[in-house]
CSV table of C-alpha atoms in Angstrom, one decimal:
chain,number,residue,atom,x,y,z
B,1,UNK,CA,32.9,12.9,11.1
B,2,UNK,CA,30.2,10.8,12.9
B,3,UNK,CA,29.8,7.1,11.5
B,4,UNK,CA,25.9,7.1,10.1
B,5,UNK,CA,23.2,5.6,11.5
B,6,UNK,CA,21.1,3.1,9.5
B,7,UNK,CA,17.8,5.5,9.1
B,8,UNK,CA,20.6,8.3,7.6
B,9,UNK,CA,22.1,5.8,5.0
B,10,UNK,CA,18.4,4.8,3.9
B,11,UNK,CA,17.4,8.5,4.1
B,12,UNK,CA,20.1,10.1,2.4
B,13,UNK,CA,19.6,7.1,-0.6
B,14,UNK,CA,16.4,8.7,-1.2
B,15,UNK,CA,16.3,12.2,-0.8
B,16,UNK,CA,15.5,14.0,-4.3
B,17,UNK,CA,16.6,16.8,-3.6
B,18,UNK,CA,17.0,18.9,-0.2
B,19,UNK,CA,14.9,22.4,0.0
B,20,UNK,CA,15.4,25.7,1.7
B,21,UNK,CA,15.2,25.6,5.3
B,22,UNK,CA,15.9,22.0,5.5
B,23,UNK,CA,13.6,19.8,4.3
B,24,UNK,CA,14.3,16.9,1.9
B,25,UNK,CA,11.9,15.9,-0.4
B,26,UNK,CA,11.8,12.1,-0.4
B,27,UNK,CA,11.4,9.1,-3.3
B,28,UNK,CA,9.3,6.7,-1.6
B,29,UNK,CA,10.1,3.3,-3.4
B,30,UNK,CA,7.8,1.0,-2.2
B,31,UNK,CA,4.1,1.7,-1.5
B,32,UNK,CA,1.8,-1.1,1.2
B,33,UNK,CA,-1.9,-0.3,0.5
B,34,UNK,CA,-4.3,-2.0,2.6
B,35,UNK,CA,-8.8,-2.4,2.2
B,36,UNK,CA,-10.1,0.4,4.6
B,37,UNK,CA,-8.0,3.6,2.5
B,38,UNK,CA,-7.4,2.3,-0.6
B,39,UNK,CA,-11.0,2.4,-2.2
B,40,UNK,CA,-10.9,6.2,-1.7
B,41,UNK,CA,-7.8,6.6,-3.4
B,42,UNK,CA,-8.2,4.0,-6.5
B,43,UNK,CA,-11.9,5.9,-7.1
B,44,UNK,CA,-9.8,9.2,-7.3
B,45,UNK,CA,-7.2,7.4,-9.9
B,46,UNK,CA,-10.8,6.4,-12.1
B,47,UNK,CA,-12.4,10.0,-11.6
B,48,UNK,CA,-8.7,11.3,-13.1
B,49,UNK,CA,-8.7,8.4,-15.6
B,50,UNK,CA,-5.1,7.7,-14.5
B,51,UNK,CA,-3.4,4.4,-13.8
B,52,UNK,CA,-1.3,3.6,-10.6
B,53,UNK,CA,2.2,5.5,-10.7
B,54,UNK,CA,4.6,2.5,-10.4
B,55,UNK,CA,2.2,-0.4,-9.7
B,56,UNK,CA,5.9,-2.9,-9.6
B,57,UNK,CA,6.2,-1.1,-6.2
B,58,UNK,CA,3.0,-1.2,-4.8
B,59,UNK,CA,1.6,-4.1,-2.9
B,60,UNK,CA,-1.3,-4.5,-1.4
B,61,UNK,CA,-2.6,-6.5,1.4
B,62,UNK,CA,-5.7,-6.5,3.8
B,63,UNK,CA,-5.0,-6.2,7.5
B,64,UNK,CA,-7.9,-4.7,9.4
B,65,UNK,CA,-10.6,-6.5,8.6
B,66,UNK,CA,-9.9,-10.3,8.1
B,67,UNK,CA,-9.8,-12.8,10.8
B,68,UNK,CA,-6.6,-14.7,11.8
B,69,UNK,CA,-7.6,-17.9,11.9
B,70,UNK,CA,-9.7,-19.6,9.7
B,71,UNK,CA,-9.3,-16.9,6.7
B,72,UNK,CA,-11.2,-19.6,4.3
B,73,UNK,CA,-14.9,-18.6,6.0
B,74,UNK,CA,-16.3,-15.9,4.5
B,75,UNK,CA,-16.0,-12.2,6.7
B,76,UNK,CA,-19.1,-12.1,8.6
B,77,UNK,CA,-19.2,-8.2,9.0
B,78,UNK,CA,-20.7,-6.6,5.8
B,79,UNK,CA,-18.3,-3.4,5.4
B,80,UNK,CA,-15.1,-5.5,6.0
B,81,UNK,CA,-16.4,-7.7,3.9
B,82,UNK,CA,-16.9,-5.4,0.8
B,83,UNK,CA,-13.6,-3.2,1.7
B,84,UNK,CA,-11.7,-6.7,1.2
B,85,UNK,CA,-13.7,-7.4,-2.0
B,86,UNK,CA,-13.2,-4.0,-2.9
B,87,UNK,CA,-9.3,-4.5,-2.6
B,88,UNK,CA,-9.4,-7.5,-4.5
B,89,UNK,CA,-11.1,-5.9,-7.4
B,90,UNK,CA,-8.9,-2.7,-7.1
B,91,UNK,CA,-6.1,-4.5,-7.7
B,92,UNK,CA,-6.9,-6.4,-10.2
B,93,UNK,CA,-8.1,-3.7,-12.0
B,94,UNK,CA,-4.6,-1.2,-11.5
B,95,UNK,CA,-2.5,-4.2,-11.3
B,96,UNK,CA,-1.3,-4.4,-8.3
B,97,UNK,CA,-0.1,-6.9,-6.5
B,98,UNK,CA,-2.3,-8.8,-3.7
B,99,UNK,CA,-1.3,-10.6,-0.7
B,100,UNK,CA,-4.4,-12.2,-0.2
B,101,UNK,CA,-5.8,-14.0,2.1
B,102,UNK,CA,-4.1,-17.3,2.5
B,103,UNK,CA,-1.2,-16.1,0.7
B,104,UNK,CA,1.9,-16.4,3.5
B,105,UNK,CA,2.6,-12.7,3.4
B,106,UNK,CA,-1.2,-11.4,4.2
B,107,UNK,CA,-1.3,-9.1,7.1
């Protein structure tokens, strides 16, 4: 028997169960949500009137649209700008956790 590789032992801990002609279906147990997708999917949860599914292993932070130095000026660009604010308010509203910006694990 071949010794298993890292990605097998962290594969085969969360495979649900494993269908016909070989796929596994996975349990994902931690979820990174970041401001340019999110919005689409949290107005979906509202339009459903559902909450986030395990929101104590989601966590959010934005990534694509924030500067890397001097994160304490306002985002000049007005879409980035409104995707981060739009995170922000997301989360507060599901409860999720934020790594915002300033927070040492942003980005």
């Amino acid at each position: 028997m071949m010794a298993k590789t890292l990605f097998d032992k962290i594969w085969d801990a969360h495979v649900v169960t494993s269908i016909e002609g070989g796929q596994d279906i996975l349990y994902i147990d931690r979820h990174f949500i970041h401001e340019v997708t999110s919005p689409q999917a949290f107005d979906g949860l509202a339009q459903r009137g559902i909450g986030v599914f395990r929101p104590d292993k989601t966590v959010a932070t934005a990534d694509h649209n924030v500067p890397t130095k001097h994160q304490d000026q306002p985002i000049e660009e007005p879409l980035s700008r409104f995707q981060v604010q739009k995170l922000v308010e997301n989360c507060e509203n599901f409860g999720v956790e934020l790594y915002g910006l300033g927070h040492p694990y942003q980005g």
